[in-house]
Coordinates of C-alpha atoms and ligand atoms in Angstrom, one line a residue:
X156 CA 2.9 24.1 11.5
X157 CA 6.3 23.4 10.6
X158 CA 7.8 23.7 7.3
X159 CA 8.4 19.8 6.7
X160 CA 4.9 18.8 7.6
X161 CA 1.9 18.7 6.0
X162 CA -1.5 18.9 7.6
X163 CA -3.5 17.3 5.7
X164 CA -7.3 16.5 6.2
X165 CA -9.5 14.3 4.4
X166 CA -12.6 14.6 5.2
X167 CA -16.0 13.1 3.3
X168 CA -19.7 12.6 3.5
X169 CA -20.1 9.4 3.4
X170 CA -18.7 6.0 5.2
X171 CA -16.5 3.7 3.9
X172 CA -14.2 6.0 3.7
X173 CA -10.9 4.6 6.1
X174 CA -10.1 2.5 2.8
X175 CA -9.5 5.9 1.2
X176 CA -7.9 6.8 4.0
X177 CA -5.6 4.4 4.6
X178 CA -4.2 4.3 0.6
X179 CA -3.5 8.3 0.9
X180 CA -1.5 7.6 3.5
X181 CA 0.2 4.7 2.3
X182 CA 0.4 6.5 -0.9
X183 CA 1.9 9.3 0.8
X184 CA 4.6 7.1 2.2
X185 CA 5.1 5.4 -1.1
X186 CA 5.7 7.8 -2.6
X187 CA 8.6 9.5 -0.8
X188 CA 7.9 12.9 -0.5
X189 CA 9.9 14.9 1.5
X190 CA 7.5 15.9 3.5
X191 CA 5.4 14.7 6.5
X192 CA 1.7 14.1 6.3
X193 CA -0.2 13.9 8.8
X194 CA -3.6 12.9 8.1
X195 CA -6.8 13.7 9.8
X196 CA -9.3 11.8 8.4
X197 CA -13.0 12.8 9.4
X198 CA -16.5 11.5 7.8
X199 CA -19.2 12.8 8.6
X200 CA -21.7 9.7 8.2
X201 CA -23.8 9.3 10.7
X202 CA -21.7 8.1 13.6
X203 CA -18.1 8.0 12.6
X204 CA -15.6 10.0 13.6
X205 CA -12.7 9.1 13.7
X206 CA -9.6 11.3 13.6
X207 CA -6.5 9.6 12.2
X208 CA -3.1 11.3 12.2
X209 CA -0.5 9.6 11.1
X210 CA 3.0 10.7 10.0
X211 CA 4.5 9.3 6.9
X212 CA 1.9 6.9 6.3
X213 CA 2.1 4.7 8.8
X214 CA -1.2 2.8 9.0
X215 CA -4.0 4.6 10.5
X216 CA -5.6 4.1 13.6
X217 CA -7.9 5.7 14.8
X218 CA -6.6 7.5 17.8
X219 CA -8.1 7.4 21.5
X220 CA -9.8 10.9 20.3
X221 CA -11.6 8.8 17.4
X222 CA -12.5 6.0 19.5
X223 CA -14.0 8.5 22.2
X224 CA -15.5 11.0 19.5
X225 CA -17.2 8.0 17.6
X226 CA -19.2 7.0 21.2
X227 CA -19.7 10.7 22.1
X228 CA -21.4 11.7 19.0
X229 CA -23.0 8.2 17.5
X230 CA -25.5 9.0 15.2
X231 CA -25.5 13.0 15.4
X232 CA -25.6 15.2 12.6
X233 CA -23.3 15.6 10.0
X234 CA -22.7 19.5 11.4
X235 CA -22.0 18.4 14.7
X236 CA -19.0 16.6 13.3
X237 CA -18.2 19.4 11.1
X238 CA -18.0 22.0 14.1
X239 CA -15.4 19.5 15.7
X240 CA -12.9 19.1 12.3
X241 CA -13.6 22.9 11.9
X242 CA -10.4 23.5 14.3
X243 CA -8.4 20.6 11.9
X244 CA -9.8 22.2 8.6
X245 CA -8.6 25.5 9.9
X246 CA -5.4 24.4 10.6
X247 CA -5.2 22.1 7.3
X248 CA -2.2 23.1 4.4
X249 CA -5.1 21.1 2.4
X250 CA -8.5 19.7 2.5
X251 CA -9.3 16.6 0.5
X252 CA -12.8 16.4 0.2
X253 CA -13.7 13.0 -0.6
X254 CA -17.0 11.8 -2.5
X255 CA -18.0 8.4 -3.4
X256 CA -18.2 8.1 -7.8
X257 CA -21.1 6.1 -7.8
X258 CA -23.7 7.9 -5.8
X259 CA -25.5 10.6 -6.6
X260 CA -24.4 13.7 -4.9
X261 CA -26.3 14.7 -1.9
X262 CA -28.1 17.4 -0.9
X263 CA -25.4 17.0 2.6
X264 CA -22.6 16.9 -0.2
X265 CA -23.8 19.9 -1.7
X266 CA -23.8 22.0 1.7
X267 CA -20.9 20.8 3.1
X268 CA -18.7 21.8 0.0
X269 CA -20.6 25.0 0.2
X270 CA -19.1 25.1 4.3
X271 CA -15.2 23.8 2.9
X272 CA -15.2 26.3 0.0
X273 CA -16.3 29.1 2.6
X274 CA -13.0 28.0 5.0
X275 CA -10.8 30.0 2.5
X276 CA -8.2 26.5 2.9
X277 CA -6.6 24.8 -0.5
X278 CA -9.0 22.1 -1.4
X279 CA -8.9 19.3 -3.9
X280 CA -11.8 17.1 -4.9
X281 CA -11.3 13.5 -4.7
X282 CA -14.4 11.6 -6.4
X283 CA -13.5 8.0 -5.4
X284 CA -14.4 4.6 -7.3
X285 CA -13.5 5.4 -10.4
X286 CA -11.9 2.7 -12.1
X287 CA -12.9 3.1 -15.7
X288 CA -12.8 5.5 -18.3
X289 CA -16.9 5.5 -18.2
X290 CA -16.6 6.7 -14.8
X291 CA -14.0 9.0 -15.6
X292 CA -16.3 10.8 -17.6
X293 CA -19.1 10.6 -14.9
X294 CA -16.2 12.0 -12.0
X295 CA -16.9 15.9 -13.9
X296 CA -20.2 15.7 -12.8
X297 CA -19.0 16.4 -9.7
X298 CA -17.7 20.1 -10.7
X299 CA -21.2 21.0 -9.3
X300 CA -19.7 21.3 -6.2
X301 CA -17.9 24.0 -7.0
X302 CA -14.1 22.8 -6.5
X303 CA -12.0 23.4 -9.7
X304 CA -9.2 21.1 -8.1
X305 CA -11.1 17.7 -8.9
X306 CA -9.3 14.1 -9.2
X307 CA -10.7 11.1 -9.6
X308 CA -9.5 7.8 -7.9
X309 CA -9.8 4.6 -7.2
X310 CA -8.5 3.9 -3.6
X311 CA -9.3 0.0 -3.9
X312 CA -7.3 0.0 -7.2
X313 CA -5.1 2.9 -5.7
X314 CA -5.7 4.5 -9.3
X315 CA -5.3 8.9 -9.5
X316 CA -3.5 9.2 -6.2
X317 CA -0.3 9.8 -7.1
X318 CA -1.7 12.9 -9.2
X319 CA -4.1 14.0 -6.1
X320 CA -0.6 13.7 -3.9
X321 CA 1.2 15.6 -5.9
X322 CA -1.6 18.3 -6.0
X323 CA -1.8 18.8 -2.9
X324 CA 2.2 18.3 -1.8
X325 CA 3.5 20.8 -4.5
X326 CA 5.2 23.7 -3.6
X327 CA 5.7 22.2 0.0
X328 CA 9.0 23.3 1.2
X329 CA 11.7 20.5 0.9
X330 CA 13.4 20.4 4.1
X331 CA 17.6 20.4 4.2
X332 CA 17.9 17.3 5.9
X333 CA 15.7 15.8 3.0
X334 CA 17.5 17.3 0.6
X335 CA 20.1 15.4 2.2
X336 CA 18.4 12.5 1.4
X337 CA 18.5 11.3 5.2
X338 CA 14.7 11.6 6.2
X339 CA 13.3 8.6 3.9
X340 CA 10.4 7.5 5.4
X341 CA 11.1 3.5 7.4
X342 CA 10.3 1.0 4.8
X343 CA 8.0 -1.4 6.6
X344 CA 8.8 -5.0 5.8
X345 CA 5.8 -7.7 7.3
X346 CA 7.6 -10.8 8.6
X347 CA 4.6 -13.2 7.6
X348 CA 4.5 -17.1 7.2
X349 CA 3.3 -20.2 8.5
X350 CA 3.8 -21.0 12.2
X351 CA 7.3 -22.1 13.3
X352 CA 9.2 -21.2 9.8
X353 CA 11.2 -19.1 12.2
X354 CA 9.4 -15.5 11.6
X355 CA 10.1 -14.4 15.5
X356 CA 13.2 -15.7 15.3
X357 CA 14.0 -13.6 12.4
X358 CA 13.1 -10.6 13.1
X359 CA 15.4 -10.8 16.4
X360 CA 18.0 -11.6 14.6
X361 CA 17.1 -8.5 12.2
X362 CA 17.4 -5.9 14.7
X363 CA 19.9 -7.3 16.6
X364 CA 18.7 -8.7 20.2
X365 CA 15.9 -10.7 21.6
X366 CA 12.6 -9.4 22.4
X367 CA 9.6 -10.6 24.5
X368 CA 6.8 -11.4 21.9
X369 CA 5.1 -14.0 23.0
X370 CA 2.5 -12.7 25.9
X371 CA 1.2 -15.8 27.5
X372 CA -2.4 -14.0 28.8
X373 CA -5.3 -15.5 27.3
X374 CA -7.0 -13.3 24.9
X375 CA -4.6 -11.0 24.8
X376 CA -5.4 -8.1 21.9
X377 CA -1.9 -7.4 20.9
X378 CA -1.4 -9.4 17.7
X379 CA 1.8 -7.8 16.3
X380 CA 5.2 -6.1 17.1
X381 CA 7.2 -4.3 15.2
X382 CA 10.6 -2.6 15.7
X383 CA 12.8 -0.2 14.1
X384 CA 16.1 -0.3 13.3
X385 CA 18.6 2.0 10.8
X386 CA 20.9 -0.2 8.6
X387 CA 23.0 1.7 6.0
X388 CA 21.5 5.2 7.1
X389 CA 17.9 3.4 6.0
X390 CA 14.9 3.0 8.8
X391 CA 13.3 -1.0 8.4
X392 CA 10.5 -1.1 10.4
X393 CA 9.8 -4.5 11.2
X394 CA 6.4 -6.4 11.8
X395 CA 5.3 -10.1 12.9
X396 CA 2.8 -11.4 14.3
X397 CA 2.8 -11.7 18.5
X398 CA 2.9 -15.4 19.3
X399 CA 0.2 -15.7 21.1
X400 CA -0.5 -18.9 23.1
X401 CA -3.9 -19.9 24.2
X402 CA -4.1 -22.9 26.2
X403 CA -5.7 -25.7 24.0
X404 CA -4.9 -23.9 20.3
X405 CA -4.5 -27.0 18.1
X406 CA -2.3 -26.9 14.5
X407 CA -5.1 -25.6 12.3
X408 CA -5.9 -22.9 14.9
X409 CA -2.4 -21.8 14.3
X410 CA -2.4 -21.9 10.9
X411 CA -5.6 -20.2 10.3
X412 CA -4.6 -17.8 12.5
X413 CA -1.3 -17.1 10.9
X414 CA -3.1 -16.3 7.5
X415 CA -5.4 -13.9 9.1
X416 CA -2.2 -12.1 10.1
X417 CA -0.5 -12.3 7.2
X418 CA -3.4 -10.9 5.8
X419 CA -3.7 -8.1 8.3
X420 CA 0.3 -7.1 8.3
X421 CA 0.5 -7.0 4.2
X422 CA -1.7 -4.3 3.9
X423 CA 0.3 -1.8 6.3
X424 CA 3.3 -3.2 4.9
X425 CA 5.8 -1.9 2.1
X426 CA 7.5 -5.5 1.7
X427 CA 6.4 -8.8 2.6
X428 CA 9.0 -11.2 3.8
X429 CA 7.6 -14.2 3.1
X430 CA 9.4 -17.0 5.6
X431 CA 10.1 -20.4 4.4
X432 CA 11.6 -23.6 5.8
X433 CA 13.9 -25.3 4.3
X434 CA 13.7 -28.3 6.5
X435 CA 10.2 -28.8 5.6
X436 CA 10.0 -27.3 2.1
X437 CA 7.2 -25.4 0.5
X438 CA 3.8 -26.3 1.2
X439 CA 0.3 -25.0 0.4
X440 CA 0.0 -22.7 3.2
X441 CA 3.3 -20.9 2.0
X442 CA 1.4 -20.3 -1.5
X443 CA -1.7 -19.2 -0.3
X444 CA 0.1 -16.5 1.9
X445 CA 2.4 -15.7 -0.6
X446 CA -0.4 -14.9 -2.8
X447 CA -2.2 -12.4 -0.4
X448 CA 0.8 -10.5 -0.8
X449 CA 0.7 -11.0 -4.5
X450 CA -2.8 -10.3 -4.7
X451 CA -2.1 -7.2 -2.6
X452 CA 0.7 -5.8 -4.6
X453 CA 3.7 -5.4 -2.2
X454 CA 7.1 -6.4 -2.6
X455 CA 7.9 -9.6 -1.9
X456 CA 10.6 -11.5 -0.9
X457 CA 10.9 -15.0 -0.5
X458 CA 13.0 -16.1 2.5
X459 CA 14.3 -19.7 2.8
X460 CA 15.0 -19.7 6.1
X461 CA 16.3 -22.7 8.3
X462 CA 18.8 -23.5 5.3
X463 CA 21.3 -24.6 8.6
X464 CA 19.4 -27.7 8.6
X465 CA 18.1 -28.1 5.0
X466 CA 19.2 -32.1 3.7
X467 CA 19.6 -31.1 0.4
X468 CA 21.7 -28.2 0.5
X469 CA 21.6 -27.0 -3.0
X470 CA 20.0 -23.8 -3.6
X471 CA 19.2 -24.5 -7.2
X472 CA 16.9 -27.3 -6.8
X473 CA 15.2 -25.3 -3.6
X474 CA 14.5 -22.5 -6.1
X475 CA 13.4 -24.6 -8.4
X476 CA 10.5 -25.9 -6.2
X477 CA 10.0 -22.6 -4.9
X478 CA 9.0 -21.7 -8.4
X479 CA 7.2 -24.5 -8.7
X480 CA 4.7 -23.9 -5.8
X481 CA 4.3 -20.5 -6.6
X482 CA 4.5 -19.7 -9.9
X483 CA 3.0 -16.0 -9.9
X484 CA 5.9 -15.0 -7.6
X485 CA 8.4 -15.7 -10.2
X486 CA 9.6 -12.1 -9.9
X487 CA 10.2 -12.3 -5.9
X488 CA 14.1 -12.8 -5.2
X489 CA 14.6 -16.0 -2.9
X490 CA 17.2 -15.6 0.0
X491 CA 18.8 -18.3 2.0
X492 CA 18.9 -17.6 6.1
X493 CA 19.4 -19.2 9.0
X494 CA 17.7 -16.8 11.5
X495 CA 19.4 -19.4 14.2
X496 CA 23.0 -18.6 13.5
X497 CA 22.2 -15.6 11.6
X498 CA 24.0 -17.0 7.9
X499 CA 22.5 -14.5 5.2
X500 CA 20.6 -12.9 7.1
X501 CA 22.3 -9.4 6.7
X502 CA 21.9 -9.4 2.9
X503 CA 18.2 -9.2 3.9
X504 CA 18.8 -5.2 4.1
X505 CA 20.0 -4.6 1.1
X506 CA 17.4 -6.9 -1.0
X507 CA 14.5 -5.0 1.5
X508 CA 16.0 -2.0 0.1
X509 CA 16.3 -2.9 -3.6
X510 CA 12.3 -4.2 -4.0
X511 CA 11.2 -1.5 -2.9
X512 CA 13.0 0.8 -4.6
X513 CA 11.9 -1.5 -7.6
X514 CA 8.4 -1.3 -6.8
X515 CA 8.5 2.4 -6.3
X516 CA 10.0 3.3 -9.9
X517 CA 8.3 5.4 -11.9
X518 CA 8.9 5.5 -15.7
X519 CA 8.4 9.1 -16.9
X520 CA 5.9 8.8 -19.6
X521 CA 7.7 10.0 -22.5
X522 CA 10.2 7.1 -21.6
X523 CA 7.5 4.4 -21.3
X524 CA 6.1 5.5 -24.7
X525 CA 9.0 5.0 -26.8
X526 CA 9.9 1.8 -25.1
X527 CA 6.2 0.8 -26.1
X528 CA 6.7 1.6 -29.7
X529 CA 9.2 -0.5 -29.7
X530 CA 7.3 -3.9 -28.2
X531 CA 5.8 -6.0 -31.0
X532 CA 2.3 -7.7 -29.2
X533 CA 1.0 -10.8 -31.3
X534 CA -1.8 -10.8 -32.3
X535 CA -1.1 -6.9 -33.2
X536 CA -2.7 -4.4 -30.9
X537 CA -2.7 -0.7 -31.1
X538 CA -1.6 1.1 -28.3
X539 CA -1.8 4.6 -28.1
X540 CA -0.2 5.9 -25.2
X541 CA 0.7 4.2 -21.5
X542 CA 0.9 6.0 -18.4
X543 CA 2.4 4.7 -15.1
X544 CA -0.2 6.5 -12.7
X545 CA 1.1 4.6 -9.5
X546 CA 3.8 3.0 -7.5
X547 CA 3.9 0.3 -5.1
X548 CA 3.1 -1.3 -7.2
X549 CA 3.9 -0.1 -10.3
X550 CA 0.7 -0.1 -12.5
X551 CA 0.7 0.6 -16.1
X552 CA -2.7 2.0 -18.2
X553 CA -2.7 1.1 -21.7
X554 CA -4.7 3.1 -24.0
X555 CA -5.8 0.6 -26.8
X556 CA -7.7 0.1 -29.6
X557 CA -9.7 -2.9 -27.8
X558 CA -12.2 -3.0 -25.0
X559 CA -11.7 -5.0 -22.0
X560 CA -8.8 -6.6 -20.5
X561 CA -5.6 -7.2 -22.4
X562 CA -5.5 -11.5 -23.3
X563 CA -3.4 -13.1 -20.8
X564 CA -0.5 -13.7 -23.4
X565 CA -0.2 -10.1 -24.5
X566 CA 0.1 -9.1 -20.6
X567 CA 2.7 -11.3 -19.9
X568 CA 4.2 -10.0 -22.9
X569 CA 4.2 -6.6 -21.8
X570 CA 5.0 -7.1 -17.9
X571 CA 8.1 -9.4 -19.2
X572 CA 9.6 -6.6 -21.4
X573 CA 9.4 -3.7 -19.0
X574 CA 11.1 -6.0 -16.5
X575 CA 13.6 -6.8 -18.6
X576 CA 13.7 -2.9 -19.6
X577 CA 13.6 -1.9 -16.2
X578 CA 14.1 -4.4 -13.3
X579 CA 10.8 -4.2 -11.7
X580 CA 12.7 -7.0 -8.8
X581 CA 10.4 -8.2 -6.5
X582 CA 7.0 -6.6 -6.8
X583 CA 4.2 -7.3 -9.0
X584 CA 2.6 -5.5 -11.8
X585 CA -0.4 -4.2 -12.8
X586 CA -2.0 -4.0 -16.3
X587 CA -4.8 -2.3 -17.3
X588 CA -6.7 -1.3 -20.6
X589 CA -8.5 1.4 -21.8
X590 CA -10.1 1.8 -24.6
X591 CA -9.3 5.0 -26.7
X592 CA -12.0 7.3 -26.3
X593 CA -12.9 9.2 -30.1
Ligands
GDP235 N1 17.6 -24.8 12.8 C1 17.0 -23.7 12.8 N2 15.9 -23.5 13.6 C2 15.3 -22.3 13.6 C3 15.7 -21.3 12.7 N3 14.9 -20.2 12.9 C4 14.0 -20.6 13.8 N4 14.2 -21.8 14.2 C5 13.5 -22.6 15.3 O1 12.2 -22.8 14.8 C6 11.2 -22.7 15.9 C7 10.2 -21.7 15.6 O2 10.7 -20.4 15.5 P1 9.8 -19.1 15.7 O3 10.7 -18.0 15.4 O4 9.1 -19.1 17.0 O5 8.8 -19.3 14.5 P2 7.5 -18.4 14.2 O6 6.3 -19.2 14.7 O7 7.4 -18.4 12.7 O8 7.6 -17.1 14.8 C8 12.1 -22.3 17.1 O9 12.4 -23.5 17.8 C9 13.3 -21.7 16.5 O10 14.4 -21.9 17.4 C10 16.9 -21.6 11.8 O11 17.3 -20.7 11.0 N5 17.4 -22.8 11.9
MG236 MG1 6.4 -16.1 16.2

């Protein structure tokens, strides 16, 4: 083990557990430790498998090892699983035992904390799917297992991990080159849009020369590329969607097709560069990819590209109708490219850079509370303390005197303010309430 990376291993009872997976990483990624994770991910359900290790949050995968461990060992005890990780536990800086909020613990629960705690390794307890205060209260039920370190989350609603992070990074040596600031993980930027906007195009011309992404074999598997390049002393990591031509694939096949990728890069992606053309001008398709991204939290930008050939060239009235067609991505910056000649097309870096710096602010607390006391919601509400417990994106707790959701009106209220307080460019954020428990 090296001093700069942390072996981490996650490792849980139950399935459904690569969605928890997945967000630790990303969340390690997000939020920009100087340290490398990598991840071994191991459940013990049944007949899965599947080791993932990852550095710097990259998505996971499972690796060749998974794939073959998963058909070695389908449907064998849980112990026969735990035998194999022992080697990664052993090795582990940490152990994140995961458990699932909502069941009942198990009798296989039980014994395998009984076989972590007896491993001697750091452990923390992550009791996922909680997402409201009522669960919160059920999550110490869990201290039956015996681990004092206990968190709970919410990987869905990536709620707790920021905390459970900075468990289980603290005290990890900082290493001198990221002192020096120089290691940043790559932001990873999805190239995503409708077919023919120009996405390939663009992302040639974003690093810099041509490659081969279109693989004419039928049924080919590989459905994305993506390519690194260092700008300004900052890693981009690049993604878009393969072109893949099968003979006979008609418009709507394209398109379809274009949203399931969309769909698939956003979620392993930092910042969604959301491709327009300005020839043809914004149509549904562009809003209902757009709003995956939305819906998904990243960082968006809105890319106008083609503007070489645009009949109306005036930017105004383009952003306008932009705003128009997608009116919950009024916070997403809109850039004018040609990817063709390359006009604009630099200034791309620098806007990656500044969303996601955006959506990876953190307010400390005390900050965010006096800026609260200073907001005036109508109709009145109390609010008695906000937290920030996550970035990318940015999501804000209110503690209130009200149950439920905050009314539309007062959100907007709130989310409005802190952007003008703070210049949250380019991502989205989330609200939620709590009511004040006596
Ligand atoms: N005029 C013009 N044409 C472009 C521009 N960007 C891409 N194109 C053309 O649009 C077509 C589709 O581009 P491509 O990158 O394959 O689109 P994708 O399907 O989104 O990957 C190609 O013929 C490109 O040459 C641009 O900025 N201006
Ligand atoms: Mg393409």
């Amino acid at each position: 083990m090296d001093g700069s990376t942390l072996s981490l291993v996650l490792f849980s009872g139950t399935d459904d557990k690569l969605n928890a997976a997945a967000v630790l990483t990303a969340g390690a990624a997000a939020m920009g430790r100087k340290v490398n994770i990598f991840l071994q991910y191991w459940a013990l359900d049944a007949f899965r498998a599947d080791r993932i290790g990852k550095e710097r949050g990259l998505a996971p995968e499972a690796g060749p090892e998974g794939a073959e461990a998963y058909r070695k060992h389908g449907g064998q005890h849980w112990s026969e699983i735990f035998r194999q990780a022992r080697f990664a536990l052993e090795q582990a800086d940490h152990i994140v035992f995961l458990v699932d909020g909502r069941s009942e613990l198990t009798s296989a629960d039980l014994e395998l904390a009984r076989l972590l705690r007896r491993l001697a390794r750091p452990i923390a307890l992550a009791v996922n799917k909680i997402d409201s205060p009522v669960r919160e209260a059920l999550a110490h039920e869990f201290h039956s297992l015996g681990i004092p370190h206990l968190f709970p989350v919410s990987a869905e609603h990536r709620l707790g991990l920021d905390e459970l992070l900075d468990h289980v990074t603290s005290g990890f040596p900082v290493t001198e080159q990221d002192a020096g600031g120089q290691r940043q993980p790559a932001i990873r930027v999805a190239i995503i849009g409708r077919p023919n906007v120009g996405k390939s195009t663009l992302l040639n011309r974003l690093v810099g020369h041509e490659r081969a992404i279109v693989s004419e074999m039928a049924g080919t598997t590989r459905d994305a590329v993506d390519e690194t390049v260092t700008v300004a002393g900052r890693q981009y990591t690049f993604v878009d969607t393969a072109g893949i031509r099968r003979k006979g694939k008609t418009k709507l096949m394209a398109e379809k097709l274009s949203v399931v990728m969309a769909r698939k890069h956003i979620r392993q992606c930092d910042v969604a560069l959301v491709v327009l053309d300005a020839a043809e001008g914004v149509v549904g398709l562009d809003a209902t990819i757009g709003g995956y991204a939305h819906e998904d939290g990243r960082a968006i930008i809105l890319c106008v590209n083609k503007w070489d050939v645009a009949l109306n060239k005036d930017k105004k009235a383009f952003v306008e109708k932009v705003r128009d067609a997608m009116k919950f991505l009024e916070y997403a910056p809109v850039a004018f490219v040609s990817a063709l000649s390359g006009a604009g097309t630099s200034q791309l870096f620098p806007l990656i850079q500044r969303v996601y710096e955006a959506a990876s602010q953190r307010i400390p607390t005390a900050e965010l509370n006096r800026f609260v006391a200073g907001l005036h919601f109508e109709p009145e509400i109390k609010i008695y303390y906000v937290t920030q417990p996550s970035v990318r994106p940015p999501a804000f707790v209110l503690f209130t005197d009200r149950t439920g959701k905050l009314h539309f009106s007062a959100e907007r209220y709130f989310i409005n303010r802190l952007r003008e307080r703070f210049g949250f460019t380019g991502t989205p954020i989330v609200v939620k309430t709590r009511q004040k428990r006596g």
